Structure formats: C-alpha cells, structure tokens
Coordinates of C-alpha atoms in Angstrom, one line a residue:
M259 CA 12.7 -7.2 -12.2
N260 CA 15.3 -10.0 -13.1
R261 CA 17.1 -9.6 -16.7
R262 CA 15.2 -12.7 -18.4
K263 CA 11.9 -11.4 -16.9
F264 CA 13.0 -8.0 -18.3
L265 CA 14.3 -9.3 -21.7
V266 CA 10.6 -11.1 -21.9
G267 CA 8.7 -8.3 -21.2
A268 CA 10.5 -6.2 -23.6
T269 CA 10.1 -8.3 -26.4
A270 CA 6.4 -8.8 -26.0
T271 CA 5.9 -4.8 -26.1
A272 CA 8.1 -4.6 -29.2
A273 CA 6.1 -7.0 -30.8
A274 CA 2.6 -5.5 -29.8
V275 CA 4.2 -2.4 -31.1
S276 CA 5.5 -4.3 -34.3
A277 CA 1.9 -5.4 -35.0
A278 CA 0.2 -2.2 -33.9
T279 CA 2.2 -0.5 -36.4
G280 CA 1.8 -3.1 -39.2
S281 CA -1.6 -2.9 -39.3
H282 CA -1.4 0.8 -39.0
A283 CA 0.8 0.6 -42.1
Q284 CA -1.3 -1.8 -44.1
A285 CA -4.5 0.9 -43.2
F286 CA -2.4 3.7 -44.4
L287 CA -1.4 1.7 -47.6
R288 CA -5.0 0.5 -48.3
P289 CA -6.1 2.7 -51.0
P290 CA -9.0 5.0 -49.9
Q291 CA -12.4 3.1 -50.6
I292 CA -15.9 3.8 -50.9
S293 CA -18.8 0.5 -49.9
V294 CA -21.8 0.4 -51.3
V295 CA -23.6 -0.5 -48.0
D296 CA -22.0 3.3 -46.8
Y297 CA -24.7 4.3 -48.9
G298 CA -27.8 2.1 -48.1
A299 CA -27.3 -0.8 -50.6
D300 CA -28.5 -4.2 -49.1
P301 CA -25.9 -7.2 -49.0
N302 CA -28.6 -9.4 -48.1
G303 CA -30.1 -9.8 -51.2
K304 CA -33.8 -8.6 -50.1
Q305 CA -34.1 -4.5 -51.0
D306 CA -33.3 -3.0 -54.1
S307 CA -29.9 -1.5 -53.8
T308 CA -30.1 0.4 -57.5
K309 CA -30.3 4.3 -56.2
A310 CA -27.5 3.5 -53.1
I311 CA -25.0 1.9 -55.7
Q312 CA -25.7 4.8 -58.0
N313 CA -25.2 7.1 -55.4
A314 CA -21.9 5.4 -54.1
I315 CA -20.8 5.3 -57.7
A316 CA -21.1 9.2 -57.9
A317 CA -19.1 9.7 -54.7
L318 CA -16.3 7.4 -56.1
K319 CA -16.7 10.1 -58.8
A320 CA -16.8 13.1 -56.7
K321 CA -14.3 12.0 -54.0
R322 CA -11.7 11.0 -56.7
T323 CA -11.6 7.4 -54.8
R324 CA -9.9 4.5 -56.0
V325 CA -11.9 1.8 -54.8
L326 CA -15.6 1.0 -55.1
H327 CA -16.5 -1.8 -52.6
F328 CA -19.2 -4.1 -52.3
P329 CA -19.0 -6.1 -48.8
H330 CA -19.8 -9.7 -49.3
G331 CA -23.0 -10.3 -50.0
T332 CA -25.9 -10.3 -52.6
Y333 CA -27.4 -6.9 -54.3
R334 CA -30.4 -6.7 -56.0
L335 CA -30.6 -4.4 -58.9
N336 CA -34.3 -4.7 -59.6
S337 CA -35.3 -0.9 -60.5
V338 CA -32.8 -0.3 -63.7
Q339 CA -34.3 0.7 -66.8
R340 CA -31.3 0.8 -68.9
I341 CA -27.9 0.9 -66.8
A342 CA -27.2 0.1 -63.3
M343 CA -23.8 1.0 -63.0
E344 CA -22.3 3.7 -65.8
F345 CA -18.2 5.1 -65.2
P346 CA -18.1 7.5 -68.3
N347 CA -14.9 9.5 -68.5
M348 CA -13.3 7.9 -65.3
S349 CA -9.6 6.6 -64.9
D350 CA -7.9 4.9 -62.3
F351 CA -10.1 3.0 -60.2
E352 CA -11.4 -0.7 -58.9
I353 CA -14.6 -2.2 -58.3
D354 CA -13.9 -4.8 -56.0
G355 CA -16.6 -7.4 -55.3
D356 CA -15.4 -9.5 -52.8
G357 CA -17.2 -12.5 -53.6
S358 CA -20.5 -10.5 -54.1
T359 CA -23.3 -11.5 -56.3
L360 CA -25.0 -8.7 -58.5
L361 CA -28.6 -9.8 -58.9
M362 CA -30.3 -7.8 -62.3
G363 CA -34.2 -7.9 -62.4
Q364 CA -34.7 -6.4 -65.9
D365 CA -33.9 -6.2 -69.2
A366 CA -31.4 -3.6 -68.7
R367 CA -27.3 -3.6 -69.0
C368 CA -25.5 -4.1 -65.4
M369 CA -22.3 -2.0 -66.2
Y370 CA -21.4 0.3 -68.8
F371 CA -17.8 2.0 -69.4
A372 CA -17.5 4.6 -71.7
K373 CA -14.2 6.6 -72.3
T374 CA -12.6 4.8 -69.3
S375 CA -9.3 3.8 -68.7
N376 CA -7.2 2.1 -66.2
V377 CA -9.6 -0.2 -64.3
I378 CA -9.8 -3.1 -62.5
V379 CA -13.2 -5.4 -62.1
R380 CA -12.7 -8.2 -59.7
D381 CA -14.4 -10.9 -57.6
L382 CA -17.7 -10.7 -58.7
A383 CA -20.8 -12.7 -59.9
I384 CA -23.3 -11.3 -62.1
D385 CA -26.9 -12.9 -62.6
W386 CA -30.7 -12.4 -63.4
D387 CA -33.8 -12.9 -61.0
P388 CA -36.0 -13.9 -62.9
L389 CA -33.6 -15.6 -65.4
P390 CA -34.3 -14.3 -69.1
F391 CA -34.8 -17.9 -70.0
T392 CA -36.8 -20.8 -69.2
Q393 CA -36.5 -24.6 -70.1
G394 CA -38.6 -27.4 -69.4
T395 CA -40.3 -30.9 -71.3
V396 CA -42.9 -31.0 -74.0
T397 CA -45.9 -32.2 -73.3
A398 CA -48.4 -31.9 -75.8
S399 CA -47.3 -30.9 -79.7
G400 CA -49.0 -29.8 -82.8
P401 CA -48.3 -27.9 -86.0
S402 CA -48.7 -24.5 -84.9
G403 CA -47.3 -24.9 -81.2
F404 CA -46.8 -27.0 -78.3
S405 CA -47.1 -27.1 -74.3
L406 CA -43.8 -27.2 -72.0
R407 CA -43.6 -28.0 -68.2
V408 CA -41.4 -25.8 -66.9
D409 CA -38.6 -27.2 -64.4
T410 CA -38.7 -26.3 -61.0
G411 CA -37.2 -23.1 -60.2
F412 CA -37.8 -21.5 -63.7
P413 CA -39.4 -18.7 -65.0
V414 CA -42.8 -19.1 -66.3
P415 CA -44.0 -15.3 -67.7
A416 CA -47.6 -14.5 -67.9
H417 CA -46.4 -13.4 -71.3
A418 CA -43.2 -13.7 -73.5
T419 CA -42.1 -12.9 -77.0
L420 CA -39.3 -15.7 -77.8
L421 CA -35.8 -14.9 -79.3
A422 CA -35.0 -18.4 -79.9
I423 CA -36.1 -22.2 -79.1
G424 CA -33.5 -25.0 -78.7
S425 CA -33.7 -28.8 -78.0
F426 CA -30.9 -29.7 -75.1
D427 CA -29.1 -32.6 -73.6
R428 CA -29.8 -32.2 -69.7
S429 CA -26.6 -35.0 -69.0
M430 CA -24.3 -32.8 -71.5
K431 CA -26.0 -29.3 -71.1
V432 CA -25.7 -29.0 -74.7
L433 CA -27.9 -28.6 -77.7
A434 CA -29.2 -32.5 -78.4
K435 CA -27.7 -34.4 -81.0
T436 CA -31.5 -36.1 -81.3
P437 CA -34.0 -34.3 -82.2
F438 CA -31.6 -31.2 -83.1
L439 CA -33.5 -27.9 -83.0
D440 CA -32.3 -24.8 -83.1
L441 CA -35.1 -22.2 -84.0
Y442 CA -35.5 -18.7 -84.4
P443 CA -39.3 -18.2 -84.9
K444 CA -40.3 -15.1 -85.7
A445 CA -42.9 -13.2 -83.2
S446 CA -43.3 -16.7 -81.4
T447 CA -45.0 -16.0 -77.9
A448 CA -44.9 -18.3 -74.8
Q449 CA -48.0 -17.6 -72.1
A450 CA -48.7 -19.4 -68.9
T451 CA -51.6 -21.8 -68.9
G452 CA -50.8 -23.2 -64.9
P453 CA -48.1 -22.6 -62.4
S454 CA -45.8 -24.9 -64.2
D455 CA -47.3 -24.7 -67.8
L456 CA -46.3 -22.9 -70.9
R457 CA -48.3 -22.5 -74.2
V458 CA -46.0 -21.8 -76.9
E459 CA -47.4 -20.6 -80.2
L460 CA -45.3 -20.8 -83.2
T461 CA -45.4 -18.9 -86.5
Q462 CA -44.4 -21.3 -88.4
S463 CA -45.2 -24.9 -88.5
N464 CA -42.7 -27.3 -86.9
P465 CA -44.0 -30.2 -84.7
I466 CA -41.7 -30.7 -82.0
P467 CA -42.0 -34.3 -80.3
V468 CA -43.2 -34.9 -77.1
G469 CA -40.7 -35.2 -74.2
T470 CA -38.2 -33.1 -75.8
V471 CA -36.2 -30.6 -73.5
L472 CA -36.4 -27.3 -74.6
V473 CA -35.0 -24.0 -73.4
L474 CA -37.2 -20.8 -74.6
R475 CA -35.1 -17.5 -74.8
F476 CA -36.7 -14.5 -74.4
K477 CA -36.3 -11.7 -76.3
G478 CA -34.6 -9.0 -75.3
V479 CA -31.6 -6.4 -76.0
H480 CA -29.1 -5.5 -73.3
D481 CA -25.7 -7.4 -72.9
V482 CA -24.2 -7.7 -69.3
V483 CA -20.9 -5.2 -69.5
G484 CA -20.6 -2.8 -72.0
I485 CA -17.1 -1.0 -72.9
D486 CA -16.7 1.8 -75.4
D487 CA -13.8 3.8 -76.4
S488 CA -11.9 2.6 -73.3
H489 CA -8.1 1.7 -72.6
G490 CA -6.6 -0.3 -70.1
I491 CA -9.6 -2.7 -68.5
A492 CA -8.7 -5.6 -66.8
V493 CA -11.7 -8.2 -65.2
R494 CA -10.3 -10.6 -63.0
S495 CA -12.3 -13.5 -61.4
V496 CA -15.6 -12.4 -62.6
K497 CA -18.6 -14.8 -63.6
V498 CA -21.6 -14.4 -65.6
H499 CA -24.1 -16.5 -65.2
S500 CA -27.1 -15.4 -67.6
S501 CA -27.8 -12.4 -69.8
Y502 CA -30.4 -11.2 -72.0
S503 CA -28.1 -11.0 -74.9
A504 CA -24.2 -10.7 -74.7
G505 CA -22.1 -11.2 -71.8
F506 CA -19.9 -8.5 -73.3
T507 CA -20.2 -6.4 -75.9
I508 CA -16.9 -4.1 -76.5
S509 CA -16.2 -1.6 -79.6
R510 CA -13.2 0.9 -80.2
S511 CA -11.2 0.1 -76.9
S512 CA -7.8 -1.0 -76.2
D513 CA -5.4 -3.3 -73.9
L514 CA -8.0 -5.6 -72.4
T515 CA -7.5 -8.5 -70.0
F516 CA -9.8 -11.1 -69.0
D517 CA -8.1 -13.3 -66.0
G518 CA -10.2 -15.9 -64.6
L519 CA -13.2 -14.8 -66.2
I520 CA -16.1 -17.3 -66.1
I521 CA -19.2 -17.1 -68.5
G522 CA -21.5 -19.9 -67.9
M523 CA -24.2 -21.5 -65.6
P524 CA -23.4 -22.0 -62.2
I525 CA -21.7 -25.0 -60.7
G526 CA -24.0 -27.7 -59.6
G527 CA -27.5 -26.6 -61.0
S528 CA -29.5 -27.5 -63.1
R529 CA -29.3 -24.6 -65.9
L530 CA -29.0 -25.3 -69.3
L531 CA -27.7 -21.8 -70.8
S532 CA -25.8 -19.2 -69.9
T533 CA -26.2 -15.8 -72.0
N534 CA -29.0 -15.5 -74.9
A535 CA -26.1 -14.5 -77.4
D536 CA -22.4 -14.4 -77.5
G537 CA -20.0 -14.8 -74.6
M538 CA -18.1 -11.8 -75.7
D539 CA -18.4 -10.0 -78.6
F540 CA -15.9 -7.2 -80.2
N541 CA -15.9 -4.7 -82.9
S542 CA -13.1 -2.5 -84.2
C543 CA -10.7 -2.8 -81.2
F544 CA -7.1 -2.4 -81.3
G545 CA -4.1 -2.8 -79.2
T546 CA -3.8 -6.1 -77.2
V547 CA -6.7 -8.3 -75.9
V548 CA -5.6 -11.1 -73.8
F549 CA -7.8 -14.1 -72.1
K550 CA -5.9 -16.1 -69.4
K551 CA -7.5 -19.1 -67.9
C552 CA -11.0 -18.2 -68.7
A553 CA -14.0 -20.8 -68.8
F554 CA -17.0 -20.6 -71.3
Q555 CA -20.1 -22.5 -70.9
G556 CA -23.4 -22.4 -72.5
M557 CA -23.5 -19.6 -74.5
G558 CA -26.6 -19.0 -76.9
D559 CA -24.0 -17.9 -79.8
D560 CA -20.2 -17.8 -80.1
A561 CA -18.2 -17.5 -76.9
I562 CA -15.5 -15.2 -78.5
N563 CA -16.0 -12.9 -81.3
L564 CA -13.3 -10.7 -82.5
S565 CA -14.1 -8.5 -85.7
T566 CA -13.6 -5.0 -87.4
E567 CA -16.3 -3.6 -89.1
M568 CA -16.6 -3.6 -93.0
W569 CA -18.2 -1.0 -94.8
R570 CA -19.1 -0.8 -98.6
L571 CA -17.7 1.9 -100.9
R572 CA -20.3 4.0 -102.6
R573 CA -19.1 6.5 -105.3
D574 CA -20.8 9.8 -105.2
A575 CA -22.5 11.8 -107.6
G576 CA -20.1 13.1 -110.2
G577 CA -17.7 10.8 -109.4
A578 CA -15.4 13.1 -107.6
S579 CA -14.8 11.6 -104.1
V580 CA -16.0 7.9 -102.5
S581 CA -17.6 7.9 -99.5
M582 CA -18.4 4.8 -96.6
V583 CA -21.7 3.4 -96.2
K584 CA -22.2 1.3 -93.1
R585 CA -24.4 -2.0 -93.2
S586 CA -27.4 -0.1 -91.7
G587 CA -27.1 2.3 -94.7
G588 CA -25.7 5.7 -92.7
S589 CA -22.6 7.1 -93.8
V590 CA -19.1 6.2 -91.8
A591 CA -18.0 9.2 -89.8
T592 CA -14.4 10.5 -89.0
S593 CA -15.0 9.9 -85.5
E594 CA -15.4 6.0 -86.4
L595 CA -11.8 5.8 -87.7
S596 CA -8.8 4.5 -85.9
S597 CA -7.1 8.4 -86.9
P598 CA -8.4 11.2 -89.7
G599 CA -5.9 9.7 -92.5
A600 CA -6.5 6.0 -91.5
R601 CA -5.1 3.3 -93.5
L602 CA -7.8 1.2 -95.4
E603 CA -8.6 -2.2 -97.1
I604 CA -10.2 -2.5 -99.9
L605 CA -11.7 -6.0 -100.6
D606 CA -13.5 -7.8 -103.6
P607 CA -17.3 -7.6 -102.5
S608 CA -17.8 -11.4 -104.2
D609 CA -14.7 -13.2 -102.6
L610 CA -13.4 -10.7 -100.1
H611 CA -9.8 -10.7 -101.2
S612 CA -7.8 -7.7 -101.2
I613 CA -7.7 -5.7 -104.2
G614 CA -6.1 -2.6 -103.1
R615 CA -5.5 0.2 -100.2
A616 CA -6.8 3.3 -99.5
K617 CA -6.2 6.4 -97.3
A618 CA -9.5 7.5 -94.9
A619 CA -10.0 11.8 -95.7
S620 CA -13.1 13.9 -95.2
T621 CA -14.6 16.7 -97.2
G622 CA -14.3 19.2 -93.8
S623 CA -17.6 17.4 -92.5
T624 CA -17.9 14.7 -90.1
V625 CA -18.7 12.1 -92.6
A626 CA -15.4 9.9 -93.8
T627 CA -13.9 9.7 -97.7
A628 CA -11.8 7.3 -99.6
Q629 CA -8.8 8.1 -101.1
M630 CA -7.4 5.6 -103.7
E631 CA -4.0 4.6 -103.9
E632 CA -2.2 4.2 -107.3
G633 CA -3.0 1.2 -109.0
V634 CA -6.5 1.0 -108.1
N635 CA -9.3 0.8 -110.5
S636 CA -11.4 3.4 -109.6
S637 CA -14.2 2.6 -111.7
T638 CA -14.7 -1.1 -109.9
L639 CA -15.1 0.3 -106.6
D640 CA -18.9 1.2 -106.4
G641 CA -19.9 -1.7 -104.1
A642 CA -16.5 -2.7 -102.8
V643 CA -16.0 -3.8 -99.3
V644 CA -13.4 -1.2 -97.0
L645 CA -12.5 -1.5 -93.4
D646 CA -10.0 0.5 -91.4
A647 CA -7.1 -1.8 -90.9
N648 CA -5.7 -0.4 -87.7
L649 CA -8.7 -1.4 -85.8
T650 CA -7.9 -5.2 -85.3
P651 CA -6.2 -5.9 -82.0
A652 CA -3.6 -8.5 -81.3
A653 CA -5.6 -11.3 -79.2
K654 CA -4.1 -14.2 -77.2
I655 CA -6.2 -17.2 -75.7
L656 CA -4.3 -18.6 -73.4
D657 CA -5.4 -21.7 -70.7
C658 CA -9.2 -21.5 -71.3
Q659 CA -12.0 -23.9 -71.2
F660 CA -14.7 -24.1 -73.8
T661 CA -16.7 -26.5 -72.6
G662 CA -20.2 -26.5 -74.9
N663 CA -22.0 -23.9 -76.6
R664 CA -24.4 -23.0 -79.6
A665 CA -22.5 -21.8 -82.8
R666 CA -18.6 -21.3 -82.4
A667 CA -15.8 -21.1 -79.2
V668 CA -13.6 -18.6 -81.2
V669 CA -14.6 -16.5 -84.4
A670 CA -11.5 -14.4 -85.1
H671 CA -9.5 -13.1 -88.3
K672 CA -5.9 -11.7 -87.7
D673 CA -3.0 -11.5 -85.4
I674 CA -4.4 -14.2 -82.6
E675 CA -2.8 -16.8 -80.5
V676 CA -4.8 -19.8 -79.3
R677 CA -3.1 -22.2 -77.0
N678 CA -2.9 -24.6 -75.0
C679 CA -7.5 -24.4 -74.5
T680 CA -9.7 -27.3 -74.5
F681 CA -12.9 -27.2 -76.7
Q682 CA -15.8 -29.6 -76.5
N683 CA -19.1 -29.8 -77.7
T684 CA -19.7 -26.6 -80.2
T685 CA -22.2 -27.0 -82.6
L686 CA -20.5 -25.3 -85.1
A687 CA -16.2 -25.0 -86.0
A688 CA -14.6 -24.5 -82.5
I689 CA -12.3 -21.9 -84.3
L690 CA -13.6 -20.2 -87.1
L691 CA -11.3 -17.8 -89.1
A692 CA -13.1 -16.3 -92.0
P693 CA -14.4 -12.7 -93.1
D694 CA -18.5 -12.0 -93.3
S695 CA -19.4 -10.1 -96.3
F696 CA -23.2 -10.5 -94.8
Y697 CA -22.6 -9.3 -91.4
M698 CA -19.8 -7.1 -92.9
E699 CA -17.4 -8.4 -90.3
G700 CA -13.6 -8.7 -91.3
P701 CA -10.6 -8.5 -92.0
T702 CA -9.4 -11.0 -93.8
T703 CA -7.2 -14.3 -91.9
R704 CA -3.7 -13.1 -91.3
N705 CA -1.0 -14.2 -88.7
V706 CA -2.8 -16.9 -86.7
A707 CA -1.3 -19.5 -84.4
I708 CA -3.4 -22.4 -83.1
E709 CA -0.8 -24.4 -81.0
S710 CA -1.1 -26.9 -78.1
N711 CA -4.9 -27.3 -78.0
H712 CA -7.2 -30.4 -77.9
F713 CA -10.9 -30.7 -79.7
S714 CA -13.5 -33.0 -78.9
G715 CA -16.9 -33.4 -80.4
C716 CA -16.7 -29.9 -82.4
H717 CA -18.9 -29.0 -85.2
Y718 CA -21.9 -31.5 -84.3
G719 CA -25.0 -29.5 -85.1
S720 CA -23.9 -29.3 -89.2
K721 CA -22.8 -31.6 -91.8
D722 CA -21.0 -29.3 -93.6
P723 CA -17.4 -30.1 -95.0
E724 CA -16.0 -28.0 -92.4
G725 CA -13.5 -28.7 -89.3
S726 CA -13.2 -28.0 -85.8
I727 CA -10.6 -25.7 -87.2
T728 CA -11.9 -24.1 -90.2
I729 CA -9.9 -21.2 -92.3
D730 CA -11.8 -19.6 -95.1
V731 CA -12.6 -16.7 -97.3
Q732 CA -16.1 -16.4 -96.5
H733 CA -17.7 -17.2 -93.2
S734 CA -20.7 -19.0 -93.9
Y735 CA -20.6 -22.3 -96.2
S736 CA -23.4 -21.7 -97.8
R737 CA -21.9 -18.0 -99.6
R738 CA -18.6 -19.4 -100.2
T739 CA -17.6 -19.1 -104.0
G740 CA -14.3 -19.7 -106.1
V741 CA -11.5 -16.9 -104.9
P742 CA -8.1 -17.0 -105.9
N743 CA -5.3 -19.0 -104.1
G744 CA -3.5 -17.9 -100.4
E745 CA -5.9 -15.1 -99.7
A746 CA -5.6 -15.8 -96.0
Q747 CA -1.5 -16.0 -94.9
D748 CA 0.6 -17.0 -92.0
I749 CA -1.1 -19.9 -90.4
R750 CA 0.3 -22.1 -87.6
I751 CA -1.8 -24.9 -86.8
I752 CA 0.8 -27.0 -84.7
A753 CA 0.7 -30.1 -81.9
N754 CA -3.1 -30.2 -81.5
S755 CA -5.1 -33.1 -80.4
F756 CA -8.3 -34.0 -82.2
D757 CA -10.9 -36.8 -80.7
S758 CA -14.5 -37.8 -82.0
C759 CA -14.8 -35.0 -84.7
P760 CA -18.4 -35.2 -85.9
T761 CA -16.8 -33.7 -89.2
A762 CA -13.4 -32.9 -90.1
A763 CA -10.8 -31.9 -87.6
I764 CA -9.1 -29.4 -89.8
S765 CA -10.2 -27.6 -93.2
C766 CA -8.6 -24.7 -95.1
R767 CA -9.4 -22.9 -98.0
S768 CA -7.3 -20.5 -100.0
V769 CA -4.5 -19.9 -97.5
D770 CA -0.7 -18.9 -98.3
R771 CA 2.3 -20.2 -95.9
L772 CA 0.0 -22.5 -94.1
A773 CA 1.8 -24.8 -91.6
I774 CA -0.2 -27.7 -90.0
Q775 CA 2.4 -29.8 -87.9
N776 CA 2.5 -32.3 -85.2
N777 CA -1.1 -32.8 -85.0
R778 CA -3.0 -35.9 -83.6
V779 CA -6.3 -36.6 -85.3
G780 CA -8.7 -39.4 -83.8
Q781 CA -11.7 -40.5 -85.3
T782 CA -13.4 -38.1 -87.4
W783 CA -16.6 -38.0 -89.4
T784 CA -18.4 -39.6 -86.4
E785 CA -21.8 -38.0 -87.4
G786 CA -22.7 -40.2 -90.6
D787 CA -19.9 -40.4 -93.2
S788 CA -19.8 -43.7 -94.1
A789 CA -16.4 -44.1 -95.8
S790 CA -14.0 -46.1 -94.2
A791 CA -11.2 -43.5 -94.6
P792 CA -13.1 -40.2 -93.6
R793 CA -11.2 -36.9 -94.7
A794 CA -9.5 -36.0 -91.5
M795 CA -8.3 -32.6 -93.2
I796 CA -9.7 -30.9 -96.1
L797 CA -6.9 -28.6 -97.7
T798 CA -7.9 -26.6 -101.0
Q799 CA -5.9 -23.9 -102.9
L800 CA -3.2 -23.8 -100.7
T801 CA 0.3 -22.1 -101.9
N802 CA 3.9 -22.2 -99.9
S803 CA 2.3 -24.4 -97.4
I804 CA 3.7 -27.5 -95.2
V805 CA 1.1 -30.4 -93.7
T806 CA 4.2 -32.6 -92.1
G807 CA 4.6 -34.7 -88.8
N808 CA 0.8 -35.2 -88.5
S809 CA -0.2 -38.9 -87.0
A810 CA -3.7 -40.7 -87.2
T811 CA -5.2 -42.9 -84.6
A812 CA -8.0 -43.6 -86.6
P813 CA -8.6 -44.2 -90.4
G814 CA -8.4 -40.7 -92.0
V815 CA -7.8 -38.9 -95.1
I816 CA -5.5 -35.8 -96.0
A817 CA -7.4 -34.3 -99.0
I818 CA -5.4 -31.8 -100.7
G819 CA -6.6 -29.7 -104.2
N820 CA -5.5 -27.3 -106.3
S821 CA -2.7 -26.1 -104.4
E822 CA 0.6 -25.0 -105.3
S823 CA 4.5 -25.5 -103.7
T824 CA 3.1 -27.2 -100.9
K825 CA 4.9 -30.0 -99.2
V826 CA 3.0 -33.1 -97.6
S827 CA 5.2 -35.6 -95.8
D828 CA 5.7 -38.2 -92.8
N829 CA 2.0 -38.0 -91.7
S830 CA 1.5 -41.2 -90.8
G831 CA -1.4 -43.2 -90.4
F832 CA -3.2 -41.1 -93.4
I833 CA -4.3 -41.6 -96.9
I834 CA -3.2 -38.7 -98.8
L835 CA -5.3 -37.6 -101.8

C-alpha cells in the first residue's frame, strides 16, 4: 500500500470511528425516556390508549425516568372519566410530544399537575373528538326555539344541555356584529331531529333570524390542563384546539413559562370556536408568569385572566377576632395563604379602594383570621374585602397574538408588562385592568406597562364608554360607582397604535401616576357615535399624571374630567376637553 492510499484509508477509518463514537456519545447524553408505545399506546389513533399512557406514567414515576415520550402520531383517550394523565408530587421530568396529537373523547381533563416542580411540556397538540361544541345555520325559528342545520363534520348529539349560544361571522371567525347574539340560556337543550339537524328549545323567548350562523357550546366542567401548587412549569410549542371549559386553570403556582403556546382553532379548518371558556385562568399565583410568542384565538371567554382570590371579613361573635369568608360562604383555611403570617390588604366593599392592612393569623385550627394593623377602624370591617397581597405574580406578555375572541384578551391587575403584542376583534376591552367585587377577584391595579402594541377592532360587542384599554376600580361598567381619585397606581401606556376602534381607544378612571405617551390613535367609535370628533380617550379622576406626545390620524377628543396635577400637552390632532 502506498503512502497516499494509507492516509486515505486511515482518514476514512478515523471518520467512521469518530461518527460511531459521536452517535454513542449522543445516545449516552440523551436522557433516558419512557415511550408510551412500549406500554401499548396506539400512535395511529385507532385504539383507545388511555390505560397504556397511564401505565407509562406509572413507570416514569417508578423508574425516576426523565422523559415521557409520545412517538409522533395521534393518540386517543376515550375512556377517561375525570383525568387522563396525573403527575402528583413529581419533579424534574419532561413530556415530549414529538408533534403528536392527543384526542380526548369525554368531558375530562387531559393533564393535571399537583405539587409538581421543574417540568417541561413540549411539542404536543390537544383536541376533542367529538368536539365540545357544534355549529351551523338556523333554518327555522320561533319564540321558544329554533332548528339548526349542522355544518359537515360537526357533532349532532342525540341530546345535549347547552352552556351558551352565539352568532358568528364565518369569514372573521368571531362573534358576528349583526345580529350580535351572546346568550347563556339556562337549561336550554339541543336534540337531534335528523342526521344533520338539531332542534334547540330555549327556556326564555329569544327569536333568532333564519340564516344566522350559530355556535352551540355544550355544557361541561373540565379544562384541558390543571396546575395546582406547582413550581417551574414550562410549556413550549403546545397547541390546544378545544375544551369543554378553559384551556389551562392554574392556582397557587409560581414561575411559569409559556413559549409558543397556541390556543385556537386548527389552521385551515372551518371551526369558529376553540375553548368553551377562558384560554388561561390563573388564580392566586405568585413568582413570575411569562408568555412569549403565544397565539390566542376563538375562546369562549377571556384569553388570559390573571387574578387573586378575594374574601370577605366577618367579625365573629363577641368581636374577639375577624375571620375571612370565601364567595362560596366557606371559611378561608390557613393552607390557602401564602404563609401563616401573610400580609393582607383590606378594601372598601363599595368601591374597592384600599382602606388598610392586616396580618393573617390562626386560632390554633385550620381556619385563618385577620389581625388589624394600627389605624384601621375595626368597627367598619364587617363585609370588607380582603386578599393575600403576596399571591400576585409578576407577569410578562411579550410578542403575542390575540386575533379575536369573546370577552377580553387580557384581564389583569398588578405587576404586568404587555409589549409588542397584536390585539384584534375582542368583543370587550382588549386589556382590562380592574378588580371585581362580584366574582371576588383582584387586587387593585398597580405597576403596569402597556407598550408598543397594536389594537384593532376591539370592544365591538358593547357600547359602554370604555376603551380597547380599560383601567378602572370595578370590573363591570354597570357596577361602577363613585370612587376616590387615584386608586390605581403607576400605569404606563406608551407607544401603542389603535385602528378602527368600535369605542374609545383608552379609558382610565381613578389612576395616580398614569403616563399616556406617544400613542397613535386612528378612527374611534366606529360602531355608532355620530359625533364629528368622538372621544378617543376618556380620562377621569387622575392625579399626578401626564398625557403627552400622542397623535390622532382621525378626528378625536381627549376628554379629561375631575383630575388633579395632570399635564396634557403636545397631543397632535386631538381636541382637548
């Protein structure tokens, strides 16, 4: 063998050894995994895989393996009665969907994490078959009900109890503007009268025009994913296409990340709805919650709702102690607080402004009580609202798309940033920052930045004088009463753009240290205000605030009332009233 041939052969041999070594090293470094197929799951979507997947989860826990793997395919979970996949008291593992789809068949929860930490869920789609709603066109109508021709491929149940009925625009895939129907008829039912026909009986008279496109949401109770008392959950490139209730319900959990999450209809299909309720509902969480490059469309309620549960104070017999009572009437347990001596904020029940602070305590039992700080008038506490001030996360919503849903895109209160997002076609305010004394959700709004977002067509389902961005001291317009100035604090609305606003672009009431700067506002009140210069911004009861550098590309008014120490200057194209 000559030297040249020897060198070529040696190089080839070395390369082969290196490749083999590299493959072996990669296999060695890859974390051990449990494949659901190895436990009998069918990736072709023909057989029920519920039991096989549950057996794989049991093995994941028993063997302390780090990855639960779904080889690419479609998996049916038809026999689930309550929860398909449970992960209680587990940590440091990953659910790798590998682009798979999980098809739920019942009104049940797909995943549940309880006291779980440091988990990644990725590359997975979750859907229902049959769907938890149906859609079609009204073919006959009367005062007590109507007939519906169901679209091809959608459920025609023999009998179903309805949660809600809504009229939809097929091209926009949102609730229709005309006729605008958003009904929650109590105990109304749908019954099949043919292979593609339903008869809906209403419990209240509400004639619906023939030809109207409707979505009927079936009554259900389970969300897609539940997370309770957990920490460090990361959801990456997950899709939720439908749900009997919300997409995610999350309580008392911290440090959550959602990257590339999609809650919405499958691309290219004819569906008009995704989840029957909220896309994501957070209750009394803490730490951080981050959304990055997520997309939300077609939810039956708010896309993202971040809130803290509020309670009522009740002076016990003899007046020796003050207990805390839930909206349901039950007592608040010490386990529901962030800590045994948690800092509590007390709010006036009439308008939810802050009236004092307290510290949590207990009487030696599991029932929590409140000890008032000095200066709080204890004689006026009965019925006051109280919340645990530590159960509020710092949230960031970054580079996300909200392309139309019933109700609002974001409902939040405190310590939140919304940047570089797009908001379109919400029936109510795109962003609502306000506590709610009816549903007992808070806290009072503090420390919010809304910057460099685009809003179009938001708040088209109501003529209430609110904006695409609405900040107030009460959640619902009909329940708002007089409040002191400056209850919300430290709000920045900067460098946003607004086009085709059905009502105002921005409405703010009772804010201290509000900055509205460098926003661009197009046409407002496109849905019926005949004024030549409609109210683009409705601002009342401000203190120590600035409204500067904003520009209008269509006639508009900045209406300011009952405000103190507020600078309004250099706003081009606006009339200032």
